[in-house]
Short mmCIF file of C-alpha atoms and ligand atoms in Angstrom, two decimals:
data_model
loop_
_atom_site.label_atom_id
_atom_site.label_comp_id
_atom_site.label_asym_id
_atom_site.label_seq_id
_atom_site.Cartn_x
_atom_site.Cartn_y
_atom_site.Cartn_z
CA MET V 1 51.97 -20.15 -11.97
CA SER V 2 51.28 -23.02 -9.14
CA ASP V 3 52.52 -22.33 -6.01
CA ARG V 4 54.14 -25.63 -6.26
CA SER V 5 57.26 -24.57 -7.90
CA PHE V 6 57.27 -21.30 -5.44
CA ASN V 7 60.09 -20.57 -4.09
CA PRO V 8 60.81 -21.37 -0.57
CA PHE V 9 62.93 -18.44 0.14
CA ARG V 10 60.80 -16.11 -1.76
CA MET V 11 57.83 -17.67 0.24
CA ALA V 12 59.77 -17.16 3.49
CA GLN V 13 60.00 -13.27 2.74
CA VAL V 14 56.34 -13.09 1.67
CA GLN V 15 55.66 -14.66 4.96
CA PHE V 16 57.95 -11.84 6.67
CA ASP V 17 56.59 -8.71 4.87
CA LYS V 18 53.10 -9.40 5.81
CA ILE V 19 54.41 -9.19 9.41
CA ALA V 20 56.50 -6.42 8.98
CA GLU V 21 53.82 -4.70 7.54
CA MET V 22 51.68 -5.72 10.72
CA LEU V 23 54.29 -4.29 12.71
CA GLU V 24 55.02 -1.35 11.15
CA LEU V 25 58.57 -1.88 10.59
CA ASP V 26 60.74 0.78 9.09
CA GLU V 27 62.23 0.46 5.96
CA ALA V 28 66.06 -0.45 6.96
CA THR V 29 64.81 -3.01 9.56
CA ARG V 30 63.05 -4.80 6.38
CA ASP V 31 65.94 -4.82 4.30
CA PHE V 32 67.78 -6.32 6.69
CA LEU V 33 66.09 -8.78 8.17
CA ARG V 34 64.48 -9.98 4.53
CA ASN V 35 67.86 -11.40 3.70
CA PRO V 36 70.52 -13.38 5.45
CA VAL V 37 73.46 -11.33 6.64
CA ARG V 38 76.07 -13.92 5.70
CA GLU V 39 75.85 -16.56 2.67
CA TYR V 40 78.89 -19.33 1.61
CA GLN V 41 78.62 -21.14 -1.37
CA PHE V 42 81.52 -23.46 -2.11
CA SER V 43 82.89 -26.78 -4.08
CA ILE V 44 83.69 -30.15 -2.22
CA PRO V 45 85.91 -32.29 -3.74
CA VAL V 46 85.43 -35.91 -3.29
CA ARG V 47 87.74 -39.18 -4.13
CA MET V 48 85.15 -41.83 -4.74
CA ASP V 49 85.18 -45.59 -4.21
CA ASP V 50 86.18 -45.89 -7.47
CA GLY V 51 89.00 -43.55 -7.71
CA SER V 52 87.13 -41.02 -9.58
CA VAL V 53 87.00 -37.33 -7.89
CA LYS V 54 83.65 -36.04 -8.10
CA ILE V 55 82.75 -32.35 -7.04
CA PHE V 56 79.81 -31.28 -4.56
CA ARG V 57 78.38 -28.15 -3.88
CA GLY V 58 77.78 -26.94 -0.36
CA PHE V 59 76.37 -23.95 1.36
CA ARG V 60 75.94 -22.58 4.56
CA ILE V 61 74.08 -19.54 5.45
CA GLN V 62 73.57 -17.13 8.48
CA HIS V 63 70.38 -15.42 8.51
CA ASN V 64 70.69 -13.55 11.74
CA ASP V 65 72.65 -13.83 14.68
CA ALA V 66 71.31 -10.37 16.64
CA ARG V 67 69.89 -13.19 19.86
CA GLY V 68 73.12 -15.32 19.87
CA PRO V 69 75.38 -17.91 17.69
CA ALA V 70 73.48 -18.85 14.61
CA LYS V 71 71.82 -22.42 14.46
CA GLY V 72 70.79 -24.75 12.16
CA GLY V 73 70.61 -28.00 10.28
CA ILE V 74 72.82 -29.36 7.36
CA ARG V 75 70.66 -31.29 5.11
CA PHE V 76 71.96 -33.59 2.30
CA HIS V 77 69.76 -33.49 -0.82
CA PRO V 78 69.89 -34.04 -4.42
CA GLN V 79 67.68 -31.06 -5.25
CA GLU V 80 69.10 -28.75 -2.51
CA THR V 81 69.01 -25.16 -3.56
CA ILE V 82 70.62 -22.17 -2.08
CA ASP V 83 67.00 -20.39 -1.89
CA THR V 84 65.60 -23.43 0.05
CA ILE V 85 68.94 -22.81 2.65
CA ARG V 86 68.42 -19.30 2.83
CA ALA V 87 64.62 -20.06 3.76
CA LEU V 88 65.28 -22.46 6.13
CA ALA V 89 67.85 -20.12 7.94
CA MET V 90 65.41 -17.49 8.06
CA TRP V 91 63.13 -19.82 9.34
CA MET V 92 65.62 -20.80 11.83
CA THR V 93 66.00 -17.01 13.29
CA TRP V 94 61.98 -17.04 14.02
CA LYS V 95 62.04 -20.57 15.22
CA CYS V 96 64.30 -19.95 18.03
CA ALA V 97 63.04 -16.39 18.83
CA VAL V 98 59.83 -17.46 19.23
CA VAL V 99 60.49 -20.61 21.73
CA ASN V 100 63.13 -18.19 23.14
CA VAL V 101 66.13 -19.84 23.26
CA PRO V 102 69.34 -17.32 23.02
CA LEU V 103 70.19 -18.34 19.64
CA GLY V 104 70.32 -17.14 15.64
CA GLY V 105 69.25 -18.59 12.31
CA SER V 106 71.32 -20.06 9.68
CA ASN V 107 71.17 -23.60 7.48
CA GLY V 108 73.54 -25.23 5.41
CA GLY V 109 73.60 -28.42 3.03
CA VAL V 110 75.12 -30.17 -0.25
CA VAL V 111 73.62 -31.14 -3.53
CA CYS V 112 73.95 -35.05 -2.91
CA ASP V 113 71.83 -38.08 -2.46
CA PRO V 114 73.05 -40.29 0.26
CA HIS V 115 71.23 -43.11 -1.22
CA ASN V 116 73.69 -43.51 -3.71
CA LEU V 117 76.85 -43.23 -1.79
CA SER V 118 79.14 -45.22 0.19
CA MET V 119 79.37 -44.26 3.77
CA ARG V 120 83.07 -43.58 3.27
CA GLU V 121 81.66 -41.24 0.65
CA GLN V 122 79.56 -39.26 2.80
CA GLU V 123 82.20 -39.29 5.53
CA GLN V 124 84.70 -37.50 2.92
CA ILE V 125 81.61 -35.10 2.08
CA CYS V 126 80.97 -34.19 5.76
CA ARG V 127 85.14 -33.62 6.34
CA GLY V 128 85.37 -31.39 3.02
CA TRP V 129 82.26 -29.57 4.31
CA VAL V 130 83.51 -28.46 7.52
CA ARG V 131 87.69 -27.62 5.89
CA GLN V 132 85.86 -25.33 3.78
CA ILE V 133 83.64 -23.37 5.74
CA SER V 134 85.42 -23.85 9.74
CA ARG V 135 86.83 -20.26 9.91
CA ASP V 136 83.52 -19.03 9.96
CA LEU V 137 81.67 -21.53 12.35
CA GLY V 138 81.81 -22.34 15.96
CA PRO V 139 80.00 -22.53 19.43
CA GLN V 140 80.42 -18.87 19.73
CA VAL V 141 79.69 -18.41 15.64
CA ASP V 142 77.32 -20.97 14.18
CA VAL V 143 76.57 -24.39 15.18
CA PRO V 144 75.22 -26.77 12.84
CA ALA V 145 73.02 -29.83 13.53
CA PRO V 146 71.22 -32.64 11.84
CA ASP V 147 68.60 -32.45 9.01
CA VAL V 148 66.98 -33.96 6.08
CA MET V 149 69.12 -37.63 5.41
CA THR V 150 71.93 -36.52 7.98
CA THR V 151 72.29 -38.36 11.60
CA SER V 152 74.63 -38.09 14.27
CA GLN V 153 77.20 -40.06 12.50
CA HIS V 154 77.44 -37.02 10.19
CA MET V 155 77.59 -34.63 13.14
CA LEU V 156 80.72 -36.50 14.59
CA TRP V 157 82.56 -36.48 11.47
CA MET V 158 81.79 -33.15 11.23
CA LEU V 159 83.26 -32.41 14.62
CA ASP V 160 86.20 -34.83 14.45
CA GLU V 161 87.08 -32.71 11.23
CA PHE V 162 86.63 -29.06 12.97
CA GLU V 163 88.59 -30.51 16.16
CA SER V 164 91.41 -31.71 13.96
CA ILE V 165 91.40 -28.34 12.21
CA ARG V 166 91.63 -26.25 15.48
CA GLY V 167 93.58 -28.99 17.61
CA GLN V 168 91.50 -28.88 20.20
CA LYS V 169 88.31 -30.78 21.74
CA ILE V 170 85.08 -28.67 21.21
CA PRO V 171 82.07 -30.68 21.20
CA GLY V 172 79.78 -27.49 21.48
CA PHE V 173 80.86 -27.13 17.45
CA ILE V 174 78.05 -29.24 16.46
CA THR V 175 74.48 -30.68 17.76
CA GLY V 176 73.01 -33.97 17.50
CA LYS V 177 75.94 -35.86 18.47
CA PRO V 178 75.48 -39.36 19.67
CA VAL V 179 75.14 -39.93 22.96
CA GLY V 180 77.82 -41.09 25.06
CA LEU V 181 80.07 -38.55 22.79
CA GLY V 182 78.43 -34.98 23.90
CA GLY V 183 75.13 -36.03 22.31
CA SER V 184 71.90 -35.46 24.45
CA LEU V 185 69.61 -38.31 25.49
CA GLY V 186 65.95 -37.51 23.47
CA ARG V 187 67.70 -35.37 20.88
CA LYS V 188 66.64 -38.11 18.30
CA GLU V 189 62.94 -38.31 19.39
CA ALA V 190 62.96 -34.41 20.65
CA THR V 191 61.37 -32.84 17.48
CA GLY V 192 58.51 -35.71 16.84
CA PHE V 193 57.96 -35.64 20.37
CA GLY V 194 57.70 -31.45 20.59
CA VAL V 195 55.19 -31.77 17.35
CA VAL V 196 53.10 -33.64 19.63
CA PHE V 197 53.20 -31.86 22.71
CA ALA V 198 51.93 -28.86 20.47
CA LEU V 199 49.14 -31.04 19.21
CA ARG V 200 48.03 -32.07 22.51
CA GLU V 201 48.00 -28.42 23.91
CA ALA V 202 45.93 -27.80 20.37
CA MET V 203 43.69 -30.51 21.30
CA LYS V 204 42.99 -28.98 24.77
CA GLU V 205 42.27 -25.59 23.52
CA LEU V 206 39.74 -27.12 20.71
CA GLY V 207 38.14 -29.35 23.28
CA ILE V 208 39.19 -32.57 21.97
CA ARG V 209 40.21 -35.54 23.13
CA PRO V 210 43.32 -37.72 21.46
CA GLU V 211 41.24 -40.98 21.79
CA SER V 212 38.67 -39.86 19.50
CA THR V 213 41.55 -38.59 16.73
CA ARG V 214 42.88 -39.78 13.66
CA ALA V 215 45.95 -38.67 11.96
CA SER V 216 47.51 -38.88 8.69
CA VAL V 217 51.22 -38.35 8.12
CA GLN V 218 53.42 -37.36 5.65
CA GLY V 219 56.86 -38.64 6.00
CA PHE V 220 58.12 -40.76 8.16
CA GLY V 221 62.02 -39.82 9.29
CA ASN V 222 63.75 -38.35 12.06
CA VAL V 223 60.66 -36.21 12.72
CA ALA V 224 57.88 -38.26 11.69
CA GLN V 225 58.80 -41.55 13.57
CA PRO V 226 58.49 -40.37 17.06
CA ALA V 227 55.84 -38.18 16.76
CA VAL V 228 53.55 -41.39 15.24
CA SER V 229 54.95 -43.47 18.11
CA LEU V 230 54.20 -40.87 21.19
CA PHE V 231 50.67 -39.65 19.29
CA GLN V 232 49.63 -43.18 19.36
CA GLN V 233 50.76 -43.41 23.17
CA MET V 234 48.53 -40.32 24.00
CA GLY V 235 45.49 -42.76 22.90
CA GLY V 236 45.52 -41.06 18.95
CA ARG V 237 45.00 -43.30 15.58
CA VAL V 238 47.55 -43.02 12.83
CA ILE V 239 45.95 -44.52 9.74
CA SER V 240 48.03 -43.40 6.88
CA VAL V 241 51.70 -42.66 6.26
CA ALA V 242 53.35 -41.49 3.07
CA SER V 243 57.20 -41.87 2.55
CA TRP V 244 59.44 -41.63 -0.85
CA ASP V 245 59.82 -44.83 -2.52
CA GLN V 246 63.92 -44.41 -3.80
CA LYS V 247 63.72 -47.35 -6.73
CA ASP V 248 60.39 -46.36 -8.16
CA GLN V 249 61.36 -42.53 -7.69
CA THR V 250 57.54 -41.79 -6.37
CA ALA V 251 55.82 -41.27 -3.07
CA TYR V 252 53.17 -44.07 -1.73
CA CYS V 253 50.48 -43.44 1.02
CA PHE V 254 50.60 -46.58 3.01
CA ARG V 255 47.05 -47.22 5.05
CA LYS V 256 45.38 -49.25 7.44
CA GLN V 257 41.84 -47.53 8.67
CA SER V 258 42.34 -49.78 11.93
CA GLY V 259 45.42 -48.08 12.57
CA VAL V 260 48.94 -48.55 11.80
CA ASP V 261 51.38 -50.56 14.47
CA PHE V 262 54.34 -48.15 14.83
CA GLU V 263 56.88 -50.90 15.30
CA ASN V 264 55.70 -52.91 12.42
CA LEU V 265 56.02 -49.86 10.14
CA LEU V 266 59.40 -49.20 11.51
CA SER V 267 60.22 -52.88 10.73
CA MET V 268 59.48 -52.15 6.95
CA ALA V 269 61.13 -48.80 6.80
CA ASP V 270 65.09 -48.25 5.76
CA ARG V 271 67.73 -46.08 6.99
CA PHE V 272 66.09 -42.94 5.22
CA GLY V 273 62.44 -43.52 6.40
CA GLY V 274 61.32 -45.14 2.93
CA ILE V 275 59.07 -48.00 3.52
CA GLN V 276 59.17 -51.25 1.60
CA LYS V 277 55.85 -51.61 -0.63
CA ASN V 278 55.79 -55.12 -1.01
CA LEU V 279 56.22 -55.89 2.53
CA ALA V 280 53.65 -53.23 3.76
CA VAL V 281 51.05 -55.15 1.04
CA GLU V 282 52.34 -58.49 2.95
CA ARG V 283 51.36 -56.93 6.03
CA GLY V 284 47.88 -55.70 5.08
CA TYR V 285 48.66 -52.20 4.21
CA GLU V 286 46.69 -50.50 1.14
CA VAL V 287 48.95 -48.49 -0.69
CA LEU V 288 47.78 -45.46 -2.29
CA PRO V 289 49.22 -42.48 -4.39
CA GLY V 290 51.57 -40.46 -2.28
CA GLU V 291 49.64 -37.21 -2.67
CA ALA V 292 46.42 -39.65 -0.92
CA TRP V 293 47.61 -39.02 2.57
CA ILE V 294 46.20 -34.91 2.39
CA GLU V 295 42.89 -36.21 1.61
CA GLN V 296 42.16 -38.88 4.29
CA ASP V 297 38.86 -38.65 6.46
CA VAL V 298 41.01 -37.95 9.85
CA GLU V 299 40.96 -35.04 12.34
CA ILE V 300 44.73 -34.31 12.03
CA LEU V 301 47.06 -34.16 9.16
CA ILE V 302 50.85 -33.92 10.08
CA PRO V 303 53.03 -33.03 7.05
CA ALA V 304 56.66 -33.99 8.30
CA ALA V 305 58.63 -34.38 5.10
CA LEU V 306 59.34 -31.62 2.82
CA GLU V 307 58.62 -28.25 2.22
CA ASN V 308 55.90 -26.89 -0.72
CA GLN V 309 53.67 -30.12 0.26
CA ILE V 310 50.46 -28.26 0.93
CA THR V 311 49.61 -25.94 -2.14
CA SER V 312 46.35 -24.31 -3.96
CA ASP V 313 46.65 -27.53 -6.25
CA ASN V 314 46.04 -29.82 -3.49
CA VAL V 315 44.51 -27.51 -0.40
CA GLY V 316 40.80 -28.15 -1.48
CA LYS V 317 41.64 -32.03 -1.28
CA ILE V 318 41.83 -31.97 2.45
CA ASN V 319 38.55 -33.75 4.12
CA LYS V 320 36.05 -31.70 6.16
CA ASN V 321 36.67 -33.53 8.92
CA VAL V 322 40.56 -32.23 9.74
CA LYS V 323 40.64 -29.97 12.43
CA ILE V 324 44.34 -29.48 12.82
CA ILE V 325 47.51 -29.65 10.70
CA ALA V 326 50.52 -29.34 12.92
CA GLU V 327 53.37 -28.55 10.52
CA GLY V 328 56.40 -31.14 11.42
CA ALA V 329 58.28 -30.04 8.24
CA ASN V 330 59.64 -26.62 7.40
CA GLY V 331 57.28 -24.58 5.22
CA PRO V 332 55.01 -27.57 4.14
CA VAL V 333 52.21 -25.05 3.76
CA THR V 334 52.43 -22.68 0.77
CA PRO V 335 50.78 -18.98 1.55
CA GLU V 336 48.04 -19.32 -0.95
CA ALA V 337 47.37 -22.79 0.75
CA ASP V 338 47.80 -21.11 4.02
CA GLU V 339 44.73 -18.51 3.45
CA VAL V 340 42.16 -21.25 2.49
CA ILE V 341 43.19 -23.47 5.82
CA ALA V 342 42.59 -20.28 7.57
CA GLY V 343 39.38 -19.64 5.96
CA ARG V 344 38.02 -23.33 6.99
CA GLY V 345 38.74 -22.55 10.54
CA ILE V 346 41.50 -25.23 10.72
CA PHE V 347 43.78 -24.89 13.81
CA LEU V 348 47.42 -24.75 12.28
CA ILE V 349 50.28 -25.35 14.50
CA PRO V 350 52.96 -23.42 12.59
CA ASP V 351 56.42 -24.96 11.90
CA LEU V 352 58.07 -22.24 13.65
CA LEU V 353 56.78 -24.04 16.88
CA ALA V 354 55.32 -27.25 16.28
CA ASN V 355 59.07 -28.39 14.85
CA ALA V 356 60.93 -26.24 17.42
CA GLY V 357 61.80 -29.75 19.53
CA GLY V 358 64.89 -30.70 17.73
CA VAL V 359 66.49 -26.91 18.31
CA ILE V 360 65.54 -26.66 21.83
CA CYS V 361 66.79 -30.33 22.51
CA SER V 362 70.15 -28.63 20.99
CA TYR V 363 70.10 -25.91 23.02
CA PHE V 364 69.90 -28.43 25.83
CA GLU V 365 72.46 -30.20 24.69
CA GLN V 366 74.92 -27.10 24.54
CA VAL V 367 73.97 -26.20 27.78
CA GLN V 368 74.38 -29.56 29.11
CA GLY V 369 77.93 -29.83 27.36
CA ASN V 370 78.67 -26.56 28.95
CA MET V 371 78.46 -28.13 32.11
CA ASN V 372 79.72 -31.30 31.14
CA TYR V 373 76.88 -32.83 33.12
CA TYR V 374 74.14 -34.66 31.50
CA TRP V 375 70.67 -34.97 32.23
CA GLU V 376 68.43 -38.26 32.31
CA LYS V 377 66.26 -38.63 29.41
CA ASP V 378 63.04 -37.94 31.63
CA GLU V 379 64.89 -34.74 32.75
CA VAL V 380 65.31 -33.72 28.95
CA MET V 381 61.65 -34.45 27.75
CA GLY V 382 60.07 -32.77 30.98
CA LYS V 383 62.40 -29.65 29.79
CA LEU V 384 61.46 -29.73 26.29
CA ASP V 385 57.47 -30.39 27.64
CA VAL V 386 57.59 -26.81 29.09
CA LYS V 387 59.62 -25.13 26.73
CA MET V 388 56.95 -26.31 23.87
CA THR V 389 53.77 -25.42 26.03
CA SER V 390 54.90 -21.97 27.22
CA ALA V 391 55.62 -21.09 23.45
CA PHE V 392 52.29 -22.56 22.61
CA ASN V 393 50.78 -20.56 24.97
CA GLU V 394 52.21 -17.26 24.28
CA ILE V 395 51.16 -17.60 21.09
CA VAL V 396 47.62 -18.92 21.53
CA GLN V 397 47.60 -15.34 23.94
CA VAL V 398 48.76 -13.07 21.26
CA ALA V 399 46.36 -15.08 18.71
CA LYS V 400 43.61 -14.34 20.96
CA LYS V 401 44.50 -10.53 21.71
CA LYS V 402 45.17 -9.38 18.15
CA THR V 403 42.93 -11.94 16.28
CA LEU V 404 45.13 -13.52 14.45
CA HIS V 405 45.91 -17.00 13.01
CA MET V 406 48.54 -18.96 14.93
CA ARG V 407 51.17 -18.72 12.14
CA ASP V 408 50.89 -14.45 12.18
CA ALA V 409 50.85 -14.27 15.89
CA ALA V 410 54.00 -16.87 16.12
CA TYR V 411 55.79 -14.80 13.41
CA CYS V 412 54.61 -11.57 15.24
CA ILE V 413 56.45 -12.69 18.41
CA ALA V 414 59.50 -13.98 16.94
CA VAL V 415 60.07 -10.91 14.85
CA ALA V 416 59.70 -8.41 17.73
CA ARG V 417 62.03 -10.21 19.43
CA VAL V 418 64.84 -10.27 16.62
CA VAL V 419 64.35 -6.53 15.83
CA GLN V 420 64.48 -5.71 19.52
CA ALA V 421 67.85 -7.32 19.79
CA CYS V 422 68.80 -5.82 16.78
CA LYS V 423 67.92 -2.30 18.11
CA ASP V 424 69.49 -2.93 21.33
CA ARG V 425 72.86 -3.41 19.82
CA GLY V 426 72.54 -0.82 17.90
CA TRP V 427 72.62 -2.72 14.29
CA LEU V 428 69.51 -0.79 13.51
P1 NAD A 1 64.29 -37.41 7.18
O1 NAD A 1 64.97 -37.47 5.53
O2 NAD A 1 64.35 -38.07 8.23
O3 NAD A 1 62.38 -37.99 6.39
C1 NAD A 1 62.22 -37.45 5.53
C2 NAD A 1 60.99 -38.57 5.40
O4 NAD A 1 60.16 -38.27 4.29
C3 NAD A 1 61.28 -39.82 4.77
O5 NAD A 1 60.38 -40.36 5.45
C4 NAD A 1 60.95 -39.93 3.37
O6 NAD A 1 60.59 -40.75 2.55
C5 NAD A 1 59.63 -39.05 3.21
N1 NAD A 1 59.41 -38.43 2.26
C6 NAD A 1 60.53 -37.58 1.22
N2 NAD A 1 59.68 -37.08 0.21
C7 NAD A 1 58.43 -37.57 0.40
C8 NAD A 1 57.76 -36.86 -0.42
N3 NAD A 1 57.42 -36.49 -1.66
N4 NAD A 1 56.23 -37.72 -0.25
C9 NAD A 1 56.17 -38.39 0.96
N5 NAD A 1 57.21 -38.72 1.60
C10 NAD A 1 58.30 -37.89 1.34
O7 NAD A 1 64.04 -36.21 7.28
P2 NAD A 1 63.72 -35.64 9.06
O8 NAD A 1 64.77 -34.89 9.65
O9 NAD A 1 62.52 -36.36 9.27
O10 NAD A 1 62.90 -34.34 8.15
C11 NAD A 1 61.70 -33.65 7.88
C12 NAD A 1 61.16 -32.27 7.74
O11 NAD A 1 61.40 -32.03 9.01
C13 NAD A 1 62.27 -31.40 6.77
O12 NAD A 1 61.13 -30.42 6.25
C14 NAD A 1 62.90 -30.82 8.29
O13 NAD A 1 63.39 -29.38 7.80
C15 NAD A 1 61.64 -30.81 9.08
N6 NAD A 1 62.74 -30.57 10.48
C16 NAD A 1 63.52 -31.70 10.90
C17 NAD A 1 64.50 -31.82 12.12
C18 NAD A 1 64.86 -32.46 12.32
O14 NAD A 1 65.09 -32.75 13.94
N7 NAD A 1 65.40 -33.91 12.04
C19 NAD A 1 63.61 -30.41 12.95
C20 NAD A 1 63.01 -29.42 12.71
C21 NAD A 1 62.50 -29.83 11.40
#
């Protein structure tokens, strides 16, 4: 069986089992941590614009909350599955632990395609999702945030519904809120900037100068856009960007060997991060098949679209000049492909660290909300940089000391911290 059809939750469990073995965890600890503590599945009836009623499937999964309230995104996607959400919830537990923020891991979503829904219909889905699960969410319980195809607008509708149900203002219910309505400056850029902060540290580690690097990026959404922008400001050159074409129902890779112009590319993108093919051709981009992003002659690959993108089928296509892979997306590399990447000596910045900027800034949003005092953007970014850099250095130290790859080192730190919290609470 190709790992293309690999189940993301199975993948998260395989990753965990490997570390459980290394850390010699006992049977009960393994059983406890390889599955979520709580799972909710529900139906959301929505009256559509044409007067009909449609039922949408919603989920919320809390993997572990030993280190603090659960924290995790809400994804709107037509191919959403409970196993994807289980995997994302588990990865969130490890991510919060590895960057040492006092939060647990959860995730949620709705099976729907916002491309085909009006804003009113999306608002009804958001409000319906909150009504179904409001008893089991809250600032001290589980705090949602944006993910694929959800934005600050969706978060605000969800907050408004939650506050209406509770009859009070509870801004700590959700993060990723609009600035001015409880949101933090810099949240929009945080994940992508965090990817580049980690990339900068990796380049230092390998003795590579950013000006001498080229990158190929998969995705041009919330994560990839700021990553492309900051990487270029640092002196690097992005030569190709892949995105999903909703009309053609396929992905394309847009290439410009001299380097893409970020603002120009942004002006061709829709609100879902899809790049308009015809405009790109007019503006001198080569349009290649979606998979071409992986085989470009570059030093850096940034998968920042979806999980399961670098698999045993295509890992062999990675160019011999690639030195660093920064996982902007969650779970973009399967365990089989991981082994090949490690064997080739490519420095991989694991998702647990690479895309942790979003949750770190969400944590800052909660801290600022609790104080009711909001920092300037420079202060947010400075604090984000400190957190990302210190987590990077800790992982590198463990990797060197125990002769591990970066992913295994990150996992060892994260799992050990969560196990300790569970033991300290007397759960295990
Ligand atoms: P998004 O919906 O804003 O953007 C996704 C991008 O990927 C779009 O440009 C889309 O066109 C592209 N895409 C989709 N399918 C593709 C395919 N088959 N080939 C090429 N491109 C494709 O999503 P996002 O919020 O940027 O999230 C991207 C990834 O990062 C996800 O794995 C998500 O879980 C992870 N992540 C997001 C955040 C965040 O703050 N948004 C934080 C941590 C991790």
